[in-house]
Short mmCIF file of C-alpha atoms and ligand atoms in Angstrom, two decimals:
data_model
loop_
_atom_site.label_atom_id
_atom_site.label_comp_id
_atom_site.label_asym_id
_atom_site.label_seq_id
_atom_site.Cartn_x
_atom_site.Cartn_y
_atom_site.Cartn_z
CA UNK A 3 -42.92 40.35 26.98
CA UNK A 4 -41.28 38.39 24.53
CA UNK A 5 -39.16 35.66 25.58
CA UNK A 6 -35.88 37.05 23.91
CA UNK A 7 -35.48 40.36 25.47
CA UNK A 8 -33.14 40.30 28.29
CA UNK A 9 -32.03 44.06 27.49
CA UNK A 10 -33.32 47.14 29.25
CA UNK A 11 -32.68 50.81 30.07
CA UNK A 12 -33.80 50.27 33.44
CA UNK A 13 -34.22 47.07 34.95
CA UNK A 14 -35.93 47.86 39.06
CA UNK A 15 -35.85 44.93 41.77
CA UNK A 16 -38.86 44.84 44.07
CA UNK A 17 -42.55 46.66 42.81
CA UNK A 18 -42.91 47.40 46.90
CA UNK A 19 -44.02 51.33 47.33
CA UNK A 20 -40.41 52.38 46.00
CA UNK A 21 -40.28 50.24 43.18
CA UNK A 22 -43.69 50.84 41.82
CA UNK A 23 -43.67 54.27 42.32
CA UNK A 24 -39.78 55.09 40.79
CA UNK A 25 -41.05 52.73 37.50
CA UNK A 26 -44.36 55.06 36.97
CA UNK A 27 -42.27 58.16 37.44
CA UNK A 28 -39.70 56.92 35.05
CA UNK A 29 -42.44 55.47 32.54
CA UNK A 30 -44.59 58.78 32.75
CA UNK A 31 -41.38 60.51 31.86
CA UNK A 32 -40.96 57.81 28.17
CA UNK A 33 -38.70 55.34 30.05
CA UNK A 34 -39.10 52.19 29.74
CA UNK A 35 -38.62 49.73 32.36
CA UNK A 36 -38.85 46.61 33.41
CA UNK A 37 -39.66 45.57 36.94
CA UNK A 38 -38.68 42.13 38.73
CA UNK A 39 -40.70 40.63 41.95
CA UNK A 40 -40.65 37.73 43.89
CA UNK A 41 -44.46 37.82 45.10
CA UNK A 42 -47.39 37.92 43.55
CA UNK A 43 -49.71 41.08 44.20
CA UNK A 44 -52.20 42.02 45.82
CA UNK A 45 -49.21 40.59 48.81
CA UNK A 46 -49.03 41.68 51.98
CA UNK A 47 -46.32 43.57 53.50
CA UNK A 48 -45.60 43.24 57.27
CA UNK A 49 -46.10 47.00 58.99
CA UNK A 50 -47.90 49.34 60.79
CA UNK A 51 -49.86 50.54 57.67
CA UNK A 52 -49.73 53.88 58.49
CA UNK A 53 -49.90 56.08 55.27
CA UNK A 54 -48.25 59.65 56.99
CA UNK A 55 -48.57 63.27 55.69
CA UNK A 56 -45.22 62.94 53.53
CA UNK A 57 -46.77 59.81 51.83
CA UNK A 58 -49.66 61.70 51.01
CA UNK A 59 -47.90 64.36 49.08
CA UNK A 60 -46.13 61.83 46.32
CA UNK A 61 -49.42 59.84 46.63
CA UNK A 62 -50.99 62.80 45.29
CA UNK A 63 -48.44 63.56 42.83
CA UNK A 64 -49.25 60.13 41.36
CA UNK A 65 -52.82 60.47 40.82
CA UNK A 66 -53.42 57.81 43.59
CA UNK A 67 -55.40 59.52 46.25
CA UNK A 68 -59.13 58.74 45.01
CA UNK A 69 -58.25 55.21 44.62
CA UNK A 70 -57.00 54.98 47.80
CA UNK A 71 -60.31 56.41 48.93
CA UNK A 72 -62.27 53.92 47.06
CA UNK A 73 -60.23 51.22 48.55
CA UNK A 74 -60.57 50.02 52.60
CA UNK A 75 -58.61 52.42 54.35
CA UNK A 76 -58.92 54.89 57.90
CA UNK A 77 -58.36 58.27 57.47
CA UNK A 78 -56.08 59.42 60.40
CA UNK A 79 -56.77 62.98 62.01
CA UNK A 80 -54.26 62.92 64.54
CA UNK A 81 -52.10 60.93 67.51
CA UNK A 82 -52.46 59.84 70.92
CA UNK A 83 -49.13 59.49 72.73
CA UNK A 84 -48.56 58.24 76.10
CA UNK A 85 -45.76 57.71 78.68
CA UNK A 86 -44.53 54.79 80.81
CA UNK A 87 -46.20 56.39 83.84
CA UNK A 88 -49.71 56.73 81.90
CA UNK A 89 -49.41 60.08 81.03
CA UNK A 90 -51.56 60.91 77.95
CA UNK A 91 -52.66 63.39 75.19
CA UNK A 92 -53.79 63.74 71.98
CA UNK A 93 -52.94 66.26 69.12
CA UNK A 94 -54.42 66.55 65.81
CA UNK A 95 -52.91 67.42 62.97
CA UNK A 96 -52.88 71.17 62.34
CA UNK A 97 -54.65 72.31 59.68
CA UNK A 98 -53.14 73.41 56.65
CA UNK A 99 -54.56 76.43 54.49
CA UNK A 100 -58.25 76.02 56.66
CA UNK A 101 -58.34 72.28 55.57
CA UNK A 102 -58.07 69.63 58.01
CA UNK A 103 -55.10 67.38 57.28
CA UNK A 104 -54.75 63.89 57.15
CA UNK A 105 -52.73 60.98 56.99
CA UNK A 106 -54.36 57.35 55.93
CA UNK A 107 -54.06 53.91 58.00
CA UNK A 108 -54.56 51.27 54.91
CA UNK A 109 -53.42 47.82 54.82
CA UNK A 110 -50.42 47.62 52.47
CA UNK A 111 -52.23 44.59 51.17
CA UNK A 112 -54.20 46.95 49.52
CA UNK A 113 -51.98 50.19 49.41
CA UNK A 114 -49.34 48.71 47.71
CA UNK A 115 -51.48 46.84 45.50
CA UNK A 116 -52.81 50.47 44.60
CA UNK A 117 -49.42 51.72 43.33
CA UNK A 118 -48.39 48.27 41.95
CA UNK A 119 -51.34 48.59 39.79
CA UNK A 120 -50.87 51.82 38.37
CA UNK A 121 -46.96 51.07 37.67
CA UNK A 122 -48.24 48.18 35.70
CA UNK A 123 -51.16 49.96 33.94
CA UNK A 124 -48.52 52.20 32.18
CA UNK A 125 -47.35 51.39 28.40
CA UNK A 126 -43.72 51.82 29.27
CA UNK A 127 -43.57 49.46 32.38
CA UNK A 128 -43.34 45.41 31.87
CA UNK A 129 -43.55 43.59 35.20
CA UNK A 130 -42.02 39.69 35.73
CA UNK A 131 -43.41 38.81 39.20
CA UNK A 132 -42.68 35.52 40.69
CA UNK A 133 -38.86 36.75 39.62
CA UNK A 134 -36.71 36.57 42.61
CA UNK A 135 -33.52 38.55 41.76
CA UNK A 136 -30.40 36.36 42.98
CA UNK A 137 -27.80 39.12 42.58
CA UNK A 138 -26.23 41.71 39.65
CA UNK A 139 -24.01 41.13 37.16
CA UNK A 140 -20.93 43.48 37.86
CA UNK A 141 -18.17 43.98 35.05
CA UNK A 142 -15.46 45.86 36.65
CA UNK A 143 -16.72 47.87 39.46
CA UNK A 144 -19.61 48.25 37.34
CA UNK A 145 -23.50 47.11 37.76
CA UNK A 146 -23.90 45.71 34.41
CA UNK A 147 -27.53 43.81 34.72
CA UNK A 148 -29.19 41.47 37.58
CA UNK A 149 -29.76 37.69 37.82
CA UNK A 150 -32.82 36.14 38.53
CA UNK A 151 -34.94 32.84 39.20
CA UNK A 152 -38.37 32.41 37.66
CA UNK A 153 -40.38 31.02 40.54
CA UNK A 154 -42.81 29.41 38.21
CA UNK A 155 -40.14 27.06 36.69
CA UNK A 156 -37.25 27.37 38.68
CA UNK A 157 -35.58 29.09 35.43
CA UNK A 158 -32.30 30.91 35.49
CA UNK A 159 -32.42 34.41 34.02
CA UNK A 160 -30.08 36.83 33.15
CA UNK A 161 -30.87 41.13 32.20
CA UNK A 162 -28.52 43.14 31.28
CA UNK A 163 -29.44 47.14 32.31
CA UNK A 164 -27.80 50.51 31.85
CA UNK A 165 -29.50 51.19 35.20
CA UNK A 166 -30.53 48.70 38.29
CA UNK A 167 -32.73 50.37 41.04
CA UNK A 168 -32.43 48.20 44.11
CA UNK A 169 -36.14 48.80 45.62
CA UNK A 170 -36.26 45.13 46.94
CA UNK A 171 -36.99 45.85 50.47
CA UNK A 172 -34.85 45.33 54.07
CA UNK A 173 -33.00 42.28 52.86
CA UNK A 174 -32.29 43.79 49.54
CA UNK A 175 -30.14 41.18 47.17
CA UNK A 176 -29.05 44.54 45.23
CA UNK A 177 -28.12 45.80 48.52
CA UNK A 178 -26.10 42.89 49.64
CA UNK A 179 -24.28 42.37 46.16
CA UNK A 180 -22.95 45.80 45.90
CA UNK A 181 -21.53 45.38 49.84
CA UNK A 182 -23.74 47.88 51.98
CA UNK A 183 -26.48 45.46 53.63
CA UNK A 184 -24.45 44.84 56.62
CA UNK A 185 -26.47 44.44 59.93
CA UNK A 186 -25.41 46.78 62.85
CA UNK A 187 -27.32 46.21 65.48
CA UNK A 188 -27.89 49.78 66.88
CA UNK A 189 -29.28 51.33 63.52
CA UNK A 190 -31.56 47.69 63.21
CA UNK A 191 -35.41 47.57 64.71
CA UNK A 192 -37.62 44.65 64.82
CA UNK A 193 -41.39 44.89 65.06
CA UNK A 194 -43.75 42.42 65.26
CA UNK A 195 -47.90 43.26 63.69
CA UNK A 196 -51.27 41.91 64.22
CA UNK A 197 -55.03 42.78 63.24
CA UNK A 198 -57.40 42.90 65.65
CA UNK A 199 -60.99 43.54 65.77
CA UNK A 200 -63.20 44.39 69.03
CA UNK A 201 -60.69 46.38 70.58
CA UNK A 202 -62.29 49.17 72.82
CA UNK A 203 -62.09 52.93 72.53
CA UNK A 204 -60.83 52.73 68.68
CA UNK A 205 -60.73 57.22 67.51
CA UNK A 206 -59.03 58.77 64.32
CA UNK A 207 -55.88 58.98 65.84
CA UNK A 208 -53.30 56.71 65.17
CA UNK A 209 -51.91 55.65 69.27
CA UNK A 210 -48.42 55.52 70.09
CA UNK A 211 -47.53 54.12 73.87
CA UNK A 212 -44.25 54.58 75.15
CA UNK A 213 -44.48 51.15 77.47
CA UNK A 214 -42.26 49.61 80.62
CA UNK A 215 -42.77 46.04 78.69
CA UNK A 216 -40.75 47.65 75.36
CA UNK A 217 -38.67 50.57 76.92
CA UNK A 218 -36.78 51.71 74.84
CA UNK A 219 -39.48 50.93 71.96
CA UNK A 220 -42.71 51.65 71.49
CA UNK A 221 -46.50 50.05 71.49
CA UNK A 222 -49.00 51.03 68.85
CA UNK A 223 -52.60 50.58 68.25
CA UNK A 224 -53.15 51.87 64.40
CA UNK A 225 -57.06 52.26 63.47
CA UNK A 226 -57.95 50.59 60.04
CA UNK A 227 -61.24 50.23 58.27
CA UNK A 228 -64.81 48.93 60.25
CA UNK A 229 -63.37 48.87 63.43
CA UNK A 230 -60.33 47.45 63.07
CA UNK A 231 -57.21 47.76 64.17
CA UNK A 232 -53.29 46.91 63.07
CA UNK A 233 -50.95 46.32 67.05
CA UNK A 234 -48.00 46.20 67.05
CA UNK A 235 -44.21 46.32 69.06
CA UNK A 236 -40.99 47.65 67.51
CA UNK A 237 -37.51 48.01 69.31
CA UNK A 238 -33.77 48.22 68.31
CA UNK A 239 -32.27 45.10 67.85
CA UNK A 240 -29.53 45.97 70.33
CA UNK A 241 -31.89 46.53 73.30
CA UNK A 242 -33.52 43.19 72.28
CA UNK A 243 -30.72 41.58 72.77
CA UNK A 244 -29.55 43.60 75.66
CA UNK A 245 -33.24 42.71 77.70
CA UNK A 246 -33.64 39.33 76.13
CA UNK A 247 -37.12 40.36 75.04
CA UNK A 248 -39.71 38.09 72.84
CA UNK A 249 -42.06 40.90 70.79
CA UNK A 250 -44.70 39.05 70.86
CA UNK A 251 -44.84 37.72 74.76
CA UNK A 252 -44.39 41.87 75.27
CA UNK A 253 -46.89 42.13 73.30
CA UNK A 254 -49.34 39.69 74.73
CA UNK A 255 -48.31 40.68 77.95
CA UNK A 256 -49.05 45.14 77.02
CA UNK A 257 -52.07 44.30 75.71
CA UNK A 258 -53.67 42.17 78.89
CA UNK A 259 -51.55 43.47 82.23
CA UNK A 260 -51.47 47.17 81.66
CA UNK A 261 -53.49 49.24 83.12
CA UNK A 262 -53.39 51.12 80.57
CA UNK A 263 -55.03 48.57 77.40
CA UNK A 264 -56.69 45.58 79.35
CA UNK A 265 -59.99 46.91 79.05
CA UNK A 266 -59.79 47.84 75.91
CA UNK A 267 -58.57 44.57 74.62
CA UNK A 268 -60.77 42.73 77.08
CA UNK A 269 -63.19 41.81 74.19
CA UNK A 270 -60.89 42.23 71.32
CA UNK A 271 -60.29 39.18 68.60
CA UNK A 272 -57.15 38.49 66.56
CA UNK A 273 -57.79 38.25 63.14
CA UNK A 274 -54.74 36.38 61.46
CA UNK A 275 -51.49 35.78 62.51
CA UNK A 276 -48.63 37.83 64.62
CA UNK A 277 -46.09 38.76 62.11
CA UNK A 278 -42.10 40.17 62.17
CA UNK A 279 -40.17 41.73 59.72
CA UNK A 280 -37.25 44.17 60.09
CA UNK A 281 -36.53 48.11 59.61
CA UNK A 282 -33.36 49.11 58.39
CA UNK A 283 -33.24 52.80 59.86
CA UNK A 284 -32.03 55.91 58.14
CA UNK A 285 -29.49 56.60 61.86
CA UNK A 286 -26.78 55.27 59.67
CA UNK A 287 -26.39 57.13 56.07
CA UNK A 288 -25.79 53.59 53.60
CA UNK A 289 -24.44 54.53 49.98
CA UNK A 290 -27.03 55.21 47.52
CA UNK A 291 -25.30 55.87 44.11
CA UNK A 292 -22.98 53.20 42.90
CA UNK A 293 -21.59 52.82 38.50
CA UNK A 294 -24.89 51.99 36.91
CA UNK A 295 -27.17 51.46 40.27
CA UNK A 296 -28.96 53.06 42.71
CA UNK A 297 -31.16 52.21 46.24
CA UNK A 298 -34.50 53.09 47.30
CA UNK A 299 -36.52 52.72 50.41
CA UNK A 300 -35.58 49.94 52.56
CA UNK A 301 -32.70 48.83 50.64
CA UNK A 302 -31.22 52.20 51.16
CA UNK A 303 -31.55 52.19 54.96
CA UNK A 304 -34.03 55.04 54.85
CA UNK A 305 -36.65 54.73 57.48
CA UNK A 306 -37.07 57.00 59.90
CA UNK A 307 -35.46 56.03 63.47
CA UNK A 308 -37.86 57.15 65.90
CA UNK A 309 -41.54 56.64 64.17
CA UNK A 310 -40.69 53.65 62.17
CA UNK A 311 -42.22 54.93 59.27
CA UNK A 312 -40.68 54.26 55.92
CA UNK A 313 -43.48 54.44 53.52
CA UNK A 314 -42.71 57.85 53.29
CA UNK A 315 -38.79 58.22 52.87
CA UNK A 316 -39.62 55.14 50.06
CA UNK A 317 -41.68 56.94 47.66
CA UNK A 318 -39.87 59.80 48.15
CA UNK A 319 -36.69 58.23 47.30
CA UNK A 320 -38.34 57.39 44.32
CA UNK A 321 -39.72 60.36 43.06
CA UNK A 322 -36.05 61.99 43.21
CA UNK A 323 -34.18 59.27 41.53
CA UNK A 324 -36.19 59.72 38.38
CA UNK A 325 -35.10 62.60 37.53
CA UNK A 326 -31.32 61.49 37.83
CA UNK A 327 -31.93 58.43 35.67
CA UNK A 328 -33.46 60.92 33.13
CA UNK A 329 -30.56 62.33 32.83
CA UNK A 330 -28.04 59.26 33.10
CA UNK A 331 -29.98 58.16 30.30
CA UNK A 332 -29.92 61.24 28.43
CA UNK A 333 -26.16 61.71 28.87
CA UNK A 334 -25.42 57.84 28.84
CA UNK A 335 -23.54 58.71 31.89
CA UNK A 336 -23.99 56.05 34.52
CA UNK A 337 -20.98 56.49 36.73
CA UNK A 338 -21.48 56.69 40.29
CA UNK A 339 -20.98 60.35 39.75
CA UNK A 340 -24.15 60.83 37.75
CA UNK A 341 -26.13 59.26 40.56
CA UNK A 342 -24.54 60.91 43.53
CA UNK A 343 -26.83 64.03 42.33
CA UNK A 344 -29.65 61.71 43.77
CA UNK A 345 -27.50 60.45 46.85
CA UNK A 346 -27.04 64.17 47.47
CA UNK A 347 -30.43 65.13 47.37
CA UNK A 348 -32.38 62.37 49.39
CA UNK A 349 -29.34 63.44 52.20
CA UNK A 350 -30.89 67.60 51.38
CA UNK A 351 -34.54 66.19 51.53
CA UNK A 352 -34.48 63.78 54.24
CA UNK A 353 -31.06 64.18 56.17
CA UNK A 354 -32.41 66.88 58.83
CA UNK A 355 -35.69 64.72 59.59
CA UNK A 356 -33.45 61.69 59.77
CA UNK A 357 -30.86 63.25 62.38
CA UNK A 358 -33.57 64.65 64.53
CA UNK A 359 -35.67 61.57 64.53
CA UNK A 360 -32.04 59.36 65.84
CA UNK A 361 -31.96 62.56 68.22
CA UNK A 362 -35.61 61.59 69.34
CA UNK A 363 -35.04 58.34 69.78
CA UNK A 364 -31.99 58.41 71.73
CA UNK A 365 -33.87 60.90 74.14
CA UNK A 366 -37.05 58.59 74.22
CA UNK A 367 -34.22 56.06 75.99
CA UNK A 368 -35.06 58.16 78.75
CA UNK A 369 -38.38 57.36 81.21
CA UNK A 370 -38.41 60.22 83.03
CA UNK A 371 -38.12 62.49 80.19
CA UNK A 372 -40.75 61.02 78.38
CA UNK A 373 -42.87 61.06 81.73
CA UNK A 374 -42.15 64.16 81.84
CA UNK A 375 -42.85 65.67 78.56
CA UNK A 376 -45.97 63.19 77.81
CA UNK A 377 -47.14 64.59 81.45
CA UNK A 378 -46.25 68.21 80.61
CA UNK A 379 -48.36 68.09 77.19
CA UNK A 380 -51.16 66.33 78.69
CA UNK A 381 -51.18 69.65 81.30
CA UNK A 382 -50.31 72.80 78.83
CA UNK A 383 -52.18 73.43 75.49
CA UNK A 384 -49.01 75.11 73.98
CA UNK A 385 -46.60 72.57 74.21
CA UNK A 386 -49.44 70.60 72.86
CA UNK A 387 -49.88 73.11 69.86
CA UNK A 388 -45.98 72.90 69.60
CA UNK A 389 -45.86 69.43 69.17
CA UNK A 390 -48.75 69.17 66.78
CA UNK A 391 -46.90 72.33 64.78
CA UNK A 392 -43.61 69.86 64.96
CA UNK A 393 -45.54 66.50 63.78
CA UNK A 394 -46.45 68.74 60.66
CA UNK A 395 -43.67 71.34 59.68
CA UNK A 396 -41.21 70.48 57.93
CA UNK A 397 -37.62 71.32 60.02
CA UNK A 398 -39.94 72.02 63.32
CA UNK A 399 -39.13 68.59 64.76
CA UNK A 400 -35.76 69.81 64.69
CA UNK A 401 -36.10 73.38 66.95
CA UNK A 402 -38.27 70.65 69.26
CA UNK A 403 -35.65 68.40 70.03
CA UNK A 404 -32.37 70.88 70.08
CA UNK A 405 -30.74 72.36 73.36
CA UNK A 406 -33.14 75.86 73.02
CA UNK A 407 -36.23 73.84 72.17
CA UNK A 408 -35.49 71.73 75.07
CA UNK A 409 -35.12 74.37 77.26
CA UNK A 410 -38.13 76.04 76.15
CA UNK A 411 -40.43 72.54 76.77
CA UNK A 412 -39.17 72.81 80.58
CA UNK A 413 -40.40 76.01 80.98
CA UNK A 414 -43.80 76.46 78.88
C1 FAD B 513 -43.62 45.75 61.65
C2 FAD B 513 -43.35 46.98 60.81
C3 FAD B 513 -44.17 48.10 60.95
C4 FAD B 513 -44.00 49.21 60.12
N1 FAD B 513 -44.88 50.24 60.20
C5 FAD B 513 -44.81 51.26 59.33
C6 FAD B 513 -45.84 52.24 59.29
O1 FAD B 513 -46.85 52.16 60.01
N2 FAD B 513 -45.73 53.25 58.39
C7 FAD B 513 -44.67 53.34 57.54
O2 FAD B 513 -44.60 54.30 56.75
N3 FAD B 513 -43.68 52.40 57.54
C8 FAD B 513 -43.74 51.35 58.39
N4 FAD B 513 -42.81 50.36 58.34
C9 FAD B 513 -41.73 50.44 57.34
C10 FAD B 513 -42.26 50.12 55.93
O3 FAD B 513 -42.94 48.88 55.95
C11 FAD B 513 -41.13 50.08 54.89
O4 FAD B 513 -40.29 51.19 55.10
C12 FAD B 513 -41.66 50.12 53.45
O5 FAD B 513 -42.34 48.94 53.15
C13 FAD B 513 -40.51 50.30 52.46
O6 FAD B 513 -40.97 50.20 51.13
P1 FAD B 513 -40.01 49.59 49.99
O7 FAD B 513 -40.75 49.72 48.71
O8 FAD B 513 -38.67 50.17 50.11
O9 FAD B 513 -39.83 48.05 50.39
P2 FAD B 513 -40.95 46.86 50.52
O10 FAD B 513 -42.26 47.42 50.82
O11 FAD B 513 -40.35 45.91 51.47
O12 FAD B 513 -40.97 46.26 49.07
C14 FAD B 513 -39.90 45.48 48.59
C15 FAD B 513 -40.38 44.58 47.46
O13 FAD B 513 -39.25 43.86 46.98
C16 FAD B 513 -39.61 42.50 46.75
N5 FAD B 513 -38.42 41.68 46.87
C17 FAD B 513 -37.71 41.42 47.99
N6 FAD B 513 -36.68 40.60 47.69
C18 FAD B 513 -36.75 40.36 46.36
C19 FAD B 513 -35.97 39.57 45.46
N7 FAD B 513 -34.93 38.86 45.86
N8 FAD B 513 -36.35 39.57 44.15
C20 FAD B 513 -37.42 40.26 43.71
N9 FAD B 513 -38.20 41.00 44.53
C21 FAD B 513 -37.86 41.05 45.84
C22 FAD B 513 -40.67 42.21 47.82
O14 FAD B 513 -41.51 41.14 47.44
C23 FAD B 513 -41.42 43.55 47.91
O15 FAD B 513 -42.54 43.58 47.06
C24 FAD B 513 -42.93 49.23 59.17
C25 FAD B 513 -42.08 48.13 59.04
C26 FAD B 513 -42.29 47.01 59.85
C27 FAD B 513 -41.39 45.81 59.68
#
């Protein structure tokens, strides 16, 4: 890029999963764009690595999936739940139209790499990286370009942009200048992430243990590629505090005591260190559409509040704000107005998943019922099937986890 050019159409903080993704959408479509980060990729990105159904779809939409597939990755056929009790069973994921469906576990070393690459492969899309953006510049009560600091040379830098796509992550500097990054502790989780090889009884089923040592919270074992595995602990930050519990001594502590997993880890090796990042979870709705900016992923709050996931929500976020930029910059409309259009329809496209997840998790607060249910499954094929139906259907989750569906679980 030439040195001179500070102005842009579209200027996107972070190239994480959101960012990458939203800049190839908006480059396919003749936009050009230029894209900040502070790292360096291939990076690594602290998370469960689990690549779900929903990720799949835009993944495919991008032209990504056969790279994926050449890449180190596990494909995932289903998931192994279990209850504080030790209740257990296993569902795979329906099949859709005779195939078998799958999700991927891949390390977002290498996953995000994958999308950051093809953002950067396109004509329209410049990258900075080692750019850490510092704030926006706001004229009014509007978003008028960003700052930034070259982490090469400790440079100050200045871009002015019709448009400024905060994709920069859970402690988004977009976020935070335009006042919605506040930390409430109730719609906060913290999860802590290691790889491990060696551990015992490894499937194609990514394993989710509701656990005494992180009630309410949850303990997964994620398969990756040759026999590896990703382990990890997430809970609220408001139980945390509440039970005064250290993620990685519960961890430690699941992995060796229980009954459940000390076999199974009896051989198994670390490989690298325990790491903790946050989720800011989609329980809370945060602003998305602000005069000339919007948020994706993380920095708009959008990950799911029972499963964690957020891979997801993030490229899906992108893949609707493209069109609305297409046509901010086709009116040269930026008002918050323009972009509420996307606001509106992230809320249409993930609002009902999001409220029945925060249902879900507020219920999974509850040992017995989780004994229960877990138990219940693990006994009758057709809550089973329901369940697997749920995991898959969009809007399913939802008849699951209301009064009738309730009802209907107690008496299958
Ligand atoms: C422990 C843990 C486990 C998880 N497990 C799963 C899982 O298994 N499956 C799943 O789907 N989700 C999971 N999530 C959630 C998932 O990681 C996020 O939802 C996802 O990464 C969001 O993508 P994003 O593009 O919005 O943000 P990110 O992936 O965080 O990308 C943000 C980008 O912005 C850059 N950036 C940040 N600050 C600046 C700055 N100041 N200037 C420039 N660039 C900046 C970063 O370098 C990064 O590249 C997990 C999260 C955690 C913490």
């Amino acid at each position: 890029m030439p040195k001179k050019e500070t102005k842009f159409d579209v200027i996107i903080s972070g190239a994480g999963p959101a960012g990458s993704a939203c800049a190839t959408f908006l480059a396919r479509k003749g936009i050009k764009v230029l894209v900040l980060d502070k790292a360096r990729f291939p990076r690594d990105k602290t998370c469960g690595d689990a690549i779900s159904g929903k990720s799949v779809s835009v993944i495919r939409e991008l032209g990504l999936e056969k790279e994926i597939e050449k890449n180190y990755h596990a494909k995932i056929y289903g998931v192994t739940l279990s209850s504080p009790n030790g209740n257990m069973f296993t569902v795979d994921i329906p099949e859709r139209q005779g195939l078998k469906s799958y999700g991927y576990c891949a390390r977002r070393e290498v996953f995000d790499n994958i999308v950051f690459q093809t953002a950067s492969k396109e004509k329209n899309v410049t990258i900075m990286q080692r750019t850490q953006v510092t704030g926006l510049r706001i004229e009014g009560n509007v978003v008028k370009g960003i700052t930034a600091t070259s982490l090469e040379n400790n440079e100050a830098l200045e871009f002015d942009a019709k448009i400024v796509v905060g994709a920069d992550g859970a402690h988004s500097p977009v976020a935070s200048a335009l006042g919605v990054n506040k930390v409430e502790n109730e719609h906060y989780c913290t999860a802590v992430r290691a790889y491990y090889e060696g551990i015992g009884g490894l499937t194609d089923k990514i394993e989710i243990h509701f656990i005494d040592e992180v009630m309410p919270g949850y303990f997964w074992i994620f398969p990756l590629e040759n026999g590896m595995a990703n382990v990890g602990v997430g809970m609220l930050f408001s139980d945390l505090k509440k039970r005064n519990i250290n993620l990685k001594h519960a961890m430690h502590n699941a992995m060796h005591n229980n009954a459940l997993f000390k076999k199974r880890f009896a051989n198994a090796k670390q490989a690298g260190e325990i790491k903790g990042w946050t989720l800011p979870l989609g329980s809370k709705r945060r602003k998305l559409a602000f005069n000339g900016a919007v948020l994706l992923g993380d920095a708009g709050s959008l990950i799911d509040p029972f499963s964690g996931e957020g891979v997801g929500n993030a490229l899906t976020s992108a893949k609707l704000a493209a069109p609305v930029i297409e046509k901010a910059l086709r009116t040269n409309d930026f008002s918050e107005n323009t972009f509420k259009e996307y606001e509106e329809n992230v809320w249409k496209e993930l609002g009902p998943e999001l409220e029945t997840s925060y249902k879900m998790q507020r219920l999974g607060r509850y040992k017995w019922l989780l004994n229960f249910t877990i138990g219940k499954a693990a006994r009758k094929k057709e809550l089973r099937d329901l369940i697997a139906h749920s995991l898959v259907q969009e809007g399913a989750m939802k008849n699951l986890v209301s009064p009738l569906g309730l009802i209907r679980m107690f008496f299958l």
